[in-house]
Amino acid sequence: MRNSVFAATSTLALLAAVSVSAGPQAEVLHWWTSGGEAKSVAVLQEEFAANGGTWTDMPVAGGGGDAAMTALRARVLSGNAPAAVQLKGPAIQEWFDEGVLADISSVAEAEGWDKVLPASIAAHMKCEGSWCAAPVNVHRVDWLWANAEILSANDIEMPTSWAEFNAAADKLQAAGVIPLAHGGQAWQDATVFEVVALGILGVEGFHKAFVELDPATLTSDKMHAVFDQMRKMRGYVDSNFPGRDWNLATSMVMNGEAAFQIMGDWAKGEFLAAGKVPGEDFLCASAPGNGFLYNVDSFAMFDVDGAEKQDGQALLAKLIVGQNFQKVFNLNKGSIPARVDVNMAEFDSCAHLSAAEMTSSSKEGSLLPSYAHGMALRGAQSGAITDVVTAHFNSDMSSDEAVTMLENAVRNSL
Ligand code: BGC
């Protein structure tokens, strides 16, 4: 009898201890499901666990995050927001305006984020002066990736203008090689479009078109030329492109099925995860044109009840901006750290190019937010532009018609 009472008491004590020590918890919604992406997010999961956290994974597959954002809306509308969400650019402010974001200023201040983050990145993470998101990295969007062997076998250098790109693509096509690996999904069409647009409109024109939504620029001759070049791009992709995921397009370059891909440097995460070496197996270069299109991944914390969840949010925010995570995550992800004080010695030549050009673009005023990756515009406006881009790419619409449609779509979205 004594023994069983003792046993029952100690079981209760054990249960109490278990619930007390459940520790920081976080349900994390993200769209990092490709090979390179999964390896990268595992770095955060491991660091969270090593610091006593319990991670509940909520991955929503779909490059560019459109499906993840739909899932998020459903969760918030049902009053059950995940604790931490991969969210970026003006979408952070949109959710802040809905009154559902947690304030993480106490972590940011304790960790001195203002001292280690560039002001332009910090600005995206603040909502009316308080910190509402934690930045993970800086991805660059305007990259050209190539299969090194295909280029050398066809005596082709990395193109430095769109005319050179077209000449190279024509030559490859004549030799029976698919010039451009592409996946026909709206966000991928938008990615190619904004990279072409940066090259043709220039830095100022890009800003006027996709940040200021200036009607004169949206209907300019140069915008016609952007759609003309998009029509050429359509001719350089293979017939199986519709619906293809971006990482499968990257594999085509990796495996020698296609020569080039235009994609942000998360593509480098795929090359690296497959053991490919930059400069040997694959080449990276900034796409033709000046400027630097940035895309900063970040996590916003949503209002949740319960000390364990709130502790989880604080721990996660602290780790995300921590020096170790910023290094190891970005070595895997293909991006560069958002913090300025991370030792870059272990990073490859593509990352060094990105870091150098980000610094020079920042000085020259040519650092531009990516519209295709949700850094420049709110959802209604970027969605309106992408609808036109993808309608043009997937039909025989003329550049004239596309420009008229673009002007109308943007006006109606305001
Ligand atoms: C995100 C990247 C991600 C890519 C493909 C981009 O919008 O910023 O982190 O790897 O989409 O899913």
Short mmCIF file of C-alpha atoms and ligand atoms in Angstrom, two decimals:
data_model
loop_
_atom_site.label_atom_id
_atom_site.label_comp_id
_atom_site.label_asym_id
_atom_site.label_seq_id
_atom_site.Cartn_x
_atom_site.Cartn_y
_atom_site.Cartn_z
CA MET A 1 0.00 0.00 0.00
CA ARG A 2 2.72 2.41 1.10
CA ASN A 3 4.70 1.49 -1.98
CA SER A 4 1.83 2.01 -4.40
CA VAL A 5 0.98 5.42 -2.85
CA PHE A 6 4.62 6.31 -3.19
CA ALA A 7 4.63 5.08 -6.79
CA ALA A 8 1.51 7.10 -7.66
CA THR A 9 2.97 10.21 -6.04
CA SER A 10 6.22 9.90 -7.90
CA THR A 11 4.37 9.35 -11.21
CA LEU A 12 2.48 12.60 -10.60
CA ALA A 13 5.71 14.36 -9.74
CA LEU A 14 7.23 13.04 -12.93
CA LEU A 15 4.26 14.19 -15.02
CA ALA A 16 4.45 17.63 -13.43
CA ALA A 17 8.16 17.78 -14.13
CA VAL A 18 7.58 16.77 -17.75
CA SER A 19 4.98 19.47 -18.30
CA VAL A 20 7.08 22.11 -16.54
CA SER A 21 10.10 21.23 -18.65
CA ALA A 22 8.19 21.14 -21.98
CA GLY A 23 10.10 24.33 -22.71
CA PRO A 24 9.89 26.66 -25.68
CA GLN A 25 7.59 25.49 -28.47
CA ALA A 26 7.09 26.75 -31.99
CA GLU A 27 4.94 25.71 -34.88
CA VAL A 28 6.75 27.01 -37.93
CA LEU A 29 5.09 27.57 -41.30
CA HIS A 30 7.50 27.74 -44.25
CA TRP A 31 7.80 26.67 -47.88
CA TRP A 32 11.33 25.27 -47.82
CA THR A 33 10.79 21.78 -49.20
CA SER A 34 13.31 21.33 -52.05
CA GLY A 35 16.63 19.51 -51.42
CA GLY A 36 18.70 22.63 -50.69
CA GLU A 37 15.86 24.35 -48.83
CA ALA A 38 15.15 21.34 -46.59
CA LYS A 39 18.84 21.08 -45.68
CA SER A 40 18.82 24.75 -44.76
CA VAL A 41 15.72 24.75 -42.59
CA ALA A 42 17.09 21.66 -40.80
CA VAL A 43 19.89 23.91 -39.50
CA LEU A 44 17.30 26.03 -37.68
CA GLN A 45 15.39 23.00 -36.42
CA GLU A 46 18.58 21.52 -34.99
CA GLU A 47 19.68 24.75 -33.34
CA PHE A 48 16.20 25.24 -31.86
CA ALA A 49 16.23 21.68 -30.46
CA ALA A 50 19.78 22.09 -29.11
CA ASN A 51 18.50 25.10 -27.15
CA GLY A 52 15.64 23.14 -25.62
CA GLY A 53 12.96 24.04 -28.15
CA THR A 54 10.28 21.75 -29.60
CA TRP A 55 9.64 22.46 -33.27
CA THR A 56 6.37 21.54 -34.98
CA ASP A 57 6.99 21.63 -38.68
CA MET A 58 4.37 23.04 -41.04
CA PRO A 59 5.93 22.91 -44.51
CA VAL A 60 3.71 23.97 -47.40
CA ALA A 61 5.33 22.95 -50.69
CA GLY A 62 5.32 25.41 -53.57
CA GLY A 63 8.20 27.58 -54.77
CA GLY A 64 7.86 31.30 -54.17
CA GLY A 65 5.44 30.67 -51.29
CA ASP A 66 2.03 31.28 -52.89
CA ALA A 67 0.57 28.06 -51.44
CA ALA A 68 2.12 28.81 -48.04
CA MET A 69 0.47 32.24 -47.99
CA THR A 70 -2.93 30.67 -48.78
CA ALA A 71 -2.43 28.19 -45.93
CA LEU A 72 -1.48 31.05 -43.60
CA ARG A 73 -4.62 33.02 -44.41
CA ALA A 74 -6.78 29.97 -43.65
CA ARG A 75 -5.04 29.44 -40.30
CA VAL A 76 -5.33 33.07 -39.23
CA LEU A 77 -8.98 33.28 -40.29
CA SER A 78 -9.78 30.22 -38.19
CA GLY A 79 -8.17 31.94 -35.18
CA ASN A 80 -5.30 29.47 -34.99
CA ALA A 81 -2.21 31.20 -36.36
CA PRO A 82 1.11 29.32 -36.37
CA ALA A 83 3.67 30.82 -33.97
CA ALA A 84 6.29 31.64 -36.61
CA VAL A 85 5.79 32.21 -40.31
CA GLN A 86 8.16 32.66 -43.25
CA LEU A 87 6.97 36.05 -44.42
CA LYS A 88 8.62 38.95 -46.16
CA GLY A 89 8.52 42.45 -47.56
CA PRO A 90 5.29 44.44 -47.56
CA ALA A 91 3.32 41.30 -46.61
CA ILE A 92 4.77 41.73 -43.11
CA GLN A 93 3.19 45.19 -42.92
CA GLU A 94 -0.08 43.84 -44.36
CA TRP A 95 -0.34 41.29 -41.54
CA PHE A 96 0.70 43.92 -39.01
CA ASP A 97 -2.19 46.09 -40.23
CA GLU A 98 -4.52 43.18 -39.49
CA GLY A 99 -3.34 43.35 -35.86
CA VAL A 100 -2.15 39.73 -35.65
CA LEU A 101 1.65 40.07 -35.32
CA ALA A 102 3.61 39.77 -32.08
CA ASP A 103 6.11 42.47 -31.11
CA ILE A 104 9.63 41.01 -30.91
CA SER A 105 11.35 44.28 -29.98
CA SER A 106 12.56 42.98 -26.62
CA VAL A 107 14.64 40.27 -28.36
CA ALA A 108 15.83 42.67 -31.05
CA GLU A 109 16.95 45.21 -28.48
CA ALA A 110 18.60 42.68 -26.18
CA GLU A 111 20.49 41.23 -29.18
CA GLY A 112 21.41 44.63 -30.66
CA TRP A 113 19.91 43.93 -34.10
CA ASP A 114 20.12 47.60 -35.07
CA LYS A 115 23.91 47.40 -34.80
CA VAL A 116 24.37 44.26 -36.92
CA LEU A 117 21.74 44.67 -39.68
CA PRO A 118 21.98 47.11 -42.58
CA ALA A 119 19.39 49.89 -42.20
CA SER A 120 17.64 48.91 -45.46
CA ILE A 121 17.07 45.35 -44.19
CA ALA A 122 16.08 46.50 -40.70
CA ALA A 123 13.44 48.79 -42.25
CA HIS A 124 11.60 45.77 -43.70
CA MET A 125 11.55 44.16 -40.22
CA LYS A 126 9.94 47.08 -38.41
CA CYS A 127 6.26 47.94 -38.14
CA GLU A 128 5.55 51.45 -36.91
CA GLY A 129 8.90 51.55 -35.15
CA SER A 130 8.72 48.19 -33.37
CA TRP A 131 10.36 44.97 -34.58
CA CYS A 132 7.87 42.59 -36.19
CA ALA A 133 10.14 40.17 -38.13
CA ALA A 134 13.58 38.57 -38.00
CA PRO A 135 15.67 38.44 -41.19
CA VAL A 136 17.33 35.22 -42.27
CA ASN A 137 19.36 36.14 -45.32
CA VAL A 138 19.76 38.16 -48.49
CA HIS A 139 18.87 36.29 -51.64
CA ARG A 140 19.74 37.89 -54.96
CA VAL A 141 17.23 37.32 -57.76
CA ASP A 142 19.04 38.59 -60.88
CA TRP A 143 21.32 35.63 -61.48
CA LEU A 144 22.15 33.61 -64.54
CA TRP A 145 23.16 29.99 -63.86
CA ALA A 146 24.82 27.82 -66.47
CA ASN A 147 26.15 24.33 -67.05
CA ALA A 148 29.92 24.87 -67.42
CA GLU A 149 30.51 21.91 -69.72
CA ILE A 150 27.75 22.84 -72.16
CA LEU A 151 29.07 26.39 -72.45
CA SER A 152 32.65 25.32 -73.07
CA ALA A 153 31.62 22.54 -75.51
CA ASN A 154 29.72 25.14 -77.52
CA ASP A 155 32.38 27.82 -77.16
CA ILE A 156 30.06 30.21 -75.32
CA GLU A 157 30.98 32.74 -72.61
CA MET A 158 28.56 33.87 -69.91
CA PRO A 159 26.47 36.54 -71.71
CA THR A 160 26.77 40.12 -70.49
CA SER A 161 23.90 41.61 -72.54
CA TRP A 162 20.52 40.31 -73.66
CA ALA A 163 21.77 40.40 -77.27
CA GLU A 164 24.63 38.10 -76.25
CA PHE A 165 22.19 35.90 -74.37
CA ASN A 166 20.00 35.59 -77.48
CA ALA A 167 23.01 34.82 -79.67
CA ALA A 168 24.16 32.11 -77.25
CA ALA A 169 20.64 30.66 -77.00
CA ASP A 170 20.23 30.57 -80.80
CA LYS A 171 23.57 28.79 -81.13
CA LEU A 172 22.66 26.24 -78.46
CA GLN A 173 19.26 25.63 -80.00
CA ALA A 174 20.87 24.99 -83.38
CA ALA A 175 23.16 22.48 -81.66
CA GLY A 176 20.13 20.68 -80.18
CA VAL A 177 20.55 21.94 -76.60
CA ILE A 178 17.65 23.43 -74.60
CA PRO A 179 18.88 26.98 -73.97
CA LEU A 180 16.73 27.87 -70.96
CA ALA A 181 15.52 25.62 -68.13
CA HIS A 182 12.24 27.03 -66.91
CA GLY A 183 9.21 25.99 -64.96
CA GLY A 184 5.90 27.38 -66.15
CA GLN A 185 4.51 28.64 -62.85
CA ALA A 186 3.37 32.23 -62.47
CA TRP A 187 6.08 33.17 -59.94
CA GLN A 188 8.82 31.70 -62.15
CA ASP A 189 7.53 33.64 -65.17
CA ALA A 190 7.57 36.75 -62.96
CA THR A 191 11.14 36.00 -61.86
CA VAL A 192 12.43 35.85 -65.45
CA PHE A 193 10.37 38.93 -66.34
CA GLU A 194 11.78 41.13 -63.58
CA VAL A 195 15.34 40.08 -64.37
CA VAL A 196 14.81 40.92 -68.07
CA ALA A 197 13.09 44.16 -67.03
CA LEU A 198 16.02 45.21 -64.84
CA GLY A 199 18.38 44.66 -67.77
CA ILE A 200 16.25 46.58 -70.27
CA LEU A 201 14.63 49.32 -68.16
CA GLY A 202 17.75 49.97 -66.08
CA VAL A 203 17.83 50.75 -62.38
CA GLU A 204 15.77 53.92 -62.50
CA GLY A 205 13.23 52.44 -64.91
CA PHE A 206 12.84 49.34 -62.74
CA HIS A 207 12.21 51.50 -59.68
CA LYS A 208 9.69 53.64 -61.54
CA ALA A 209 7.85 50.62 -62.94
CA PHE A 210 7.79 48.20 -60.02
CA VAL A 211 8.13 50.37 -56.93
CA GLU A 212 6.41 53.59 -58.01
CA LEU A 213 4.03 51.96 -60.55
CA ASP A 214 4.62 54.95 -62.83
CA PRO A 215 2.18 54.73 -65.78
CA ALA A 216 4.61 56.35 -68.25
CA THR A 217 7.26 53.72 -67.52
CA LEU A 218 4.75 50.88 -67.54
CA THR A 219 3.72 51.88 -71.08
CA SER A 220 7.13 52.99 -72.37
CA ASP A 221 8.91 51.68 -75.46
CA LYS A 222 11.34 49.97 -73.15
CA MET A 223 8.48 48.04 -71.54
CA HIS A 224 7.52 46.88 -75.04
CA ALA A 225 11.10 45.73 -75.46
CA VAL A 226 10.85 43.79 -72.17
CA PHE A 227 7.84 41.86 -73.50
CA ASP A 228 9.64 41.35 -76.85
CA GLN A 229 12.51 39.74 -74.95
CA MET A 230 10.04 37.62 -72.93
CA ARG A 231 8.64 36.32 -76.22
CA LYS A 232 12.18 35.30 -77.19
CA MET A 233 12.64 33.60 -73.81
CA ARG A 234 9.46 31.61 -74.43
CA GLY A 235 11.08 30.29 -77.61
CA TYR A 236 14.14 29.10 -75.65
CA VAL A 237 12.31 26.79 -73.21
CA ASP A 238 11.41 23.17 -73.91
CA SER A 239 7.83 22.04 -74.52
CA ASN A 240 7.55 20.30 -71.13
CA PHE A 241 7.92 23.52 -69.14
CA PRO A 242 4.29 23.99 -67.94
CA GLY A 243 3.93 23.41 -64.21
CA ARG A 244 7.55 22.29 -63.71
CA ASP A 245 8.98 23.08 -60.26
CA TRP A 246 11.96 25.45 -60.17
CA ASN A 247 14.28 22.88 -58.61
CA LEU A 248 13.55 20.45 -61.44
CA ALA A 249 14.55 23.21 -63.85
CA THR A 250 17.78 23.59 -61.83
CA SER A 251 18.35 19.84 -62.16
CA MET A 252 18.12 20.18 -65.94
CA VAL A 253 21.09 22.58 -65.85
CA MET A 254 22.89 20.32 -63.39
CA ASN A 255 22.39 17.21 -65.52
CA GLY A 256 23.31 18.81 -68.82
CA GLU A 257 19.76 18.81 -70.21
CA ALA A 258 19.69 22.60 -70.49
CA ALA A 259 22.29 25.36 -70.60
CA PHE A 260 20.94 28.27 -68.51
CA GLN A 261 18.47 29.09 -65.77
CA ILE A 262 17.39 32.52 -64.56
CA MET A 263 16.58 32.14 -60.88
CA GLY A 264 17.47 33.53 -57.47
CA ASP A 265 20.40 32.02 -55.63
CA TRP A 266 18.26 29.44 -53.86
CA ALA A 267 19.15 27.59 -57.10
CA LYS A 268 22.74 27.53 -55.85
CA GLY A 269 21.46 25.74 -52.74
CA GLU A 270 20.25 22.97 -55.07
CA PHE A 271 23.57 22.75 -56.95
CA LEU A 272 25.46 22.59 -53.66
CA ALA A 273 23.12 20.02 -52.10
CA ALA A 274 23.85 17.82 -55.13
CA GLY A 275 27.60 18.20 -54.54
CA LYS A 276 28.22 20.47 -57.56
CA VAL A 277 31.07 22.97 -57.44
CA PRO A 278 30.73 26.59 -58.59
CA GLY A 279 33.20 27.55 -61.31
CA GLU A 280 33.68 23.87 -62.20
CA ASP A 281 30.31 22.19 -62.66
CA PHE A 282 28.16 25.28 -62.83
CA LEU A 283 28.70 28.97 -63.42
CA CYS A 284 27.02 31.96 -61.80
CA ALA A 285 26.94 35.52 -63.06
CA SER A 286 24.76 38.51 -62.45
CA ALA A 287 22.20 38.64 -65.25
CA PRO A 288 22.76 41.26 -67.99
CA GLY A 289 22.20 44.77 -66.62
CA ASN A 290 23.18 46.85 -63.60
CA GLY A 291 21.73 46.74 -60.14
CA PHE A 292 20.94 44.09 -57.56
CA LEU A 293 17.46 42.67 -56.96
CA TYR A 294 17.25 41.66 -53.32
CA ASN A 295 14.88 39.24 -51.67
CA VAL A 296 15.22 38.99 -47.89
CA ASP A 297 13.65 35.95 -46.24
CA SER A 298 12.36 36.59 -42.77
CA PHE A 299 10.13 35.17 -40.07
CA ALA A 300 7.28 37.03 -38.43
CA MET A 301 5.81 35.87 -35.14
CA PHE A 302 2.02 35.77 -34.84
CA ASP A 303 0.08 36.52 -31.66
CA VAL A 304 -0.31 33.24 -29.78
CA ASP A 305 -1.38 32.38 -26.23
CA GLY A 306 0.76 30.48 -23.75
CA ALA A 307 4.15 31.11 -22.18
CA GLU A 308 5.78 28.12 -23.89
CA LYS A 309 4.77 29.33 -27.33
CA GLN A 310 5.88 32.87 -26.58
CA ASP A 311 9.20 31.59 -25.21
CA GLY A 312 9.52 29.59 -28.43
CA GLN A 313 9.02 32.71 -30.52
CA ALA A 314 11.63 34.63 -28.53
CA LEU A 315 14.14 31.78 -28.80
CA LEU A 316 13.54 31.37 -32.51
CA ALA A 317 13.93 35.10 -33.19
CA LYS A 318 17.17 35.18 -31.21
CA LEU A 319 18.64 32.16 -33.01
CA ILE A 320 17.63 33.38 -36.49
CA VAL A 321 19.66 36.55 -36.22
CA GLY A 322 22.46 34.81 -34.30
CA GLN A 323 25.88 34.71 -35.96
CA ASN A 324 26.19 30.94 -36.13
CA PHE A 325 22.81 30.36 -37.73
CA GLN A 326 23.32 33.19 -40.23
CA LYS A 327 26.52 31.51 -41.39
CA VAL A 328 25.52 27.85 -41.49
CA PHE A 329 22.04 28.41 -42.89
CA ASN A 330 23.25 30.65 -45.70
CA LEU A 331 26.09 28.30 -46.63
CA ASN A 332 23.34 25.80 -47.43
CA LYS A 333 20.65 28.13 -48.75
CA GLY A 334 22.68 29.86 -51.47
CA SER A 335 22.08 33.30 -50.00
CA ILE A 336 24.36 35.58 -47.96
CA PRO A 337 23.88 36.57 -44.31
CA ALA A 338 21.66 39.52 -43.43
CA ARG A 339 24.05 40.42 -40.58
CA VAL A 340 27.08 42.42 -41.57
CA ASP A 341 29.53 40.79 -39.14
CA VAL A 342 29.52 37.16 -40.31
CA ASN A 343 32.86 35.73 -41.38
CA MET A 344 32.54 34.95 -45.11
CA ALA A 345 35.71 32.82 -45.37
CA GLU A 346 33.79 29.58 -45.93
CA PHE A 347 31.47 31.05 -48.58
CA ASP A 348 31.97 30.32 -52.30
CA SER A 349 32.76 32.64 -55.20
CA CYS A 350 29.07 33.24 -56.08
CA ALA A 351 28.36 34.39 -52.51
CA HIS A 352 31.40 36.67 -52.56
CA LEU A 353 30.21 38.18 -55.84
CA SER A 354 26.78 38.72 -54.31
CA ALA A 355 28.21 40.37 -51.19
CA ALA A 356 30.53 42.64 -53.20
CA GLU A 357 27.81 43.71 -55.64
CA MET A 358 25.33 44.27 -52.81
CA THR A 359 27.80 46.66 -51.19
CA SER A 360 28.55 48.50 -54.43
CA SER A 361 24.87 48.67 -55.42
CA SER A 362 24.01 50.02 -52.01
CA LYS A 363 26.57 52.82 -52.49
CA GLU A 364 25.39 53.57 -56.03
CA GLY A 365 21.71 53.51 -55.13
CA SER A 366 21.04 50.51 -57.36
CA LEU A 367 19.89 48.08 -54.69
CA LEU A 368 16.32 47.25 -55.70
CA PRO A 369 13.56 45.21 -54.06
CA SER A 370 12.36 42.19 -56.04
CA TYR A 371 8.75 42.61 -57.13
CA ALA A 372 8.43 38.92 -58.11
CA HIS A 373 9.46 37.82 -54.61
CA GLY A 374 7.22 40.12 -52.66
CA MET A 375 9.73 42.78 -51.62
CA ALA A 376 8.51 45.78 -53.61
CA LEU A 377 4.72 45.82 -53.67
CA ARG A 378 1.71 44.68 -51.73
CA GLY A 379 0.01 41.49 -52.90
CA ALA A 380 -2.76 43.10 -54.97
CA GLN A 381 -0.31 45.08 -57.11
CA SER A 382 2.34 42.40 -57.57
CA GLY A 383 -0.41 39.86 -58.34
CA ALA A 384 -1.89 42.15 -61.00
CA ILE A 385 1.49 42.47 -62.74
CA THR A 386 2.23 38.75 -62.56
CA ASP A 387 -1.17 37.88 -64.09
CA VAL A 388 -0.24 39.91 -67.17
CA VAL A 389 3.27 38.51 -67.37
CA THR A 390 2.08 34.93 -67.23
CA ALA A 391 -0.85 35.53 -69.62
CA HIS A 392 1.61 36.97 -72.15
CA PHE A 393 4.19 34.21 -71.67
CA ASN A 394 1.63 31.46 -72.15
CA SER A 395 -0.10 32.81 -75.27
CA ASP A 396 0.75 34.58 -78.50
CA MET A 397 -0.24 37.97 -77.06
CA SER A 398 1.65 40.85 -78.67
CA SER A 399 3.86 43.21 -76.68
CA ASP A 400 1.39 46.04 -77.48
CA GLU A 401 -1.49 44.11 -75.97
CA ALA A 402 0.61 43.12 -72.95
CA VAL A 403 1.59 46.72 -72.23
CA THR A 404 -2.03 47.91 -72.45
CA MET A 405 -3.12 45.07 -70.20
CA LEU A 406 -0.32 45.88 -67.73
CA GLU A 407 -1.35 49.52 -67.46
CA ASN A 408 -5.00 48.58 -66.89
CA ALA A 409 -4.23 45.80 -64.43
CA VAL A 410 -2.01 48.04 -62.30
CA ARG A 411 -4.56 50.90 -62.35
CA ASN A 412 -7.38 48.57 -61.29
CA SER A 413 -5.31 47.12 -58.46
CA LEU A 414 -4.71 50.48 -56.76
C1 BGC B 1 12.22 32.51 -51.23
C2 BGC B 1 13.33 31.49 -51.14
C3 BGC B 1 12.86 30.18 -51.71
C4 BGC B 1 12.32 30.38 -53.12
C5 BGC B 1 11.81 29.12 -53.78
C6 BGC B 1 11.71 32.59 -52.65
O1 BGC B 1 10.63 33.50 -52.72
O2 BGC B 1 12.67 33.77 -50.85
O3 BGC B 1 13.74 31.32 -49.82
O4 BGC B 1 13.91 29.25 -51.69
O5 BGC B 1 11.25 31.32 -53.08
O6 BGC B 1 10.84 28.52 -53.03
#
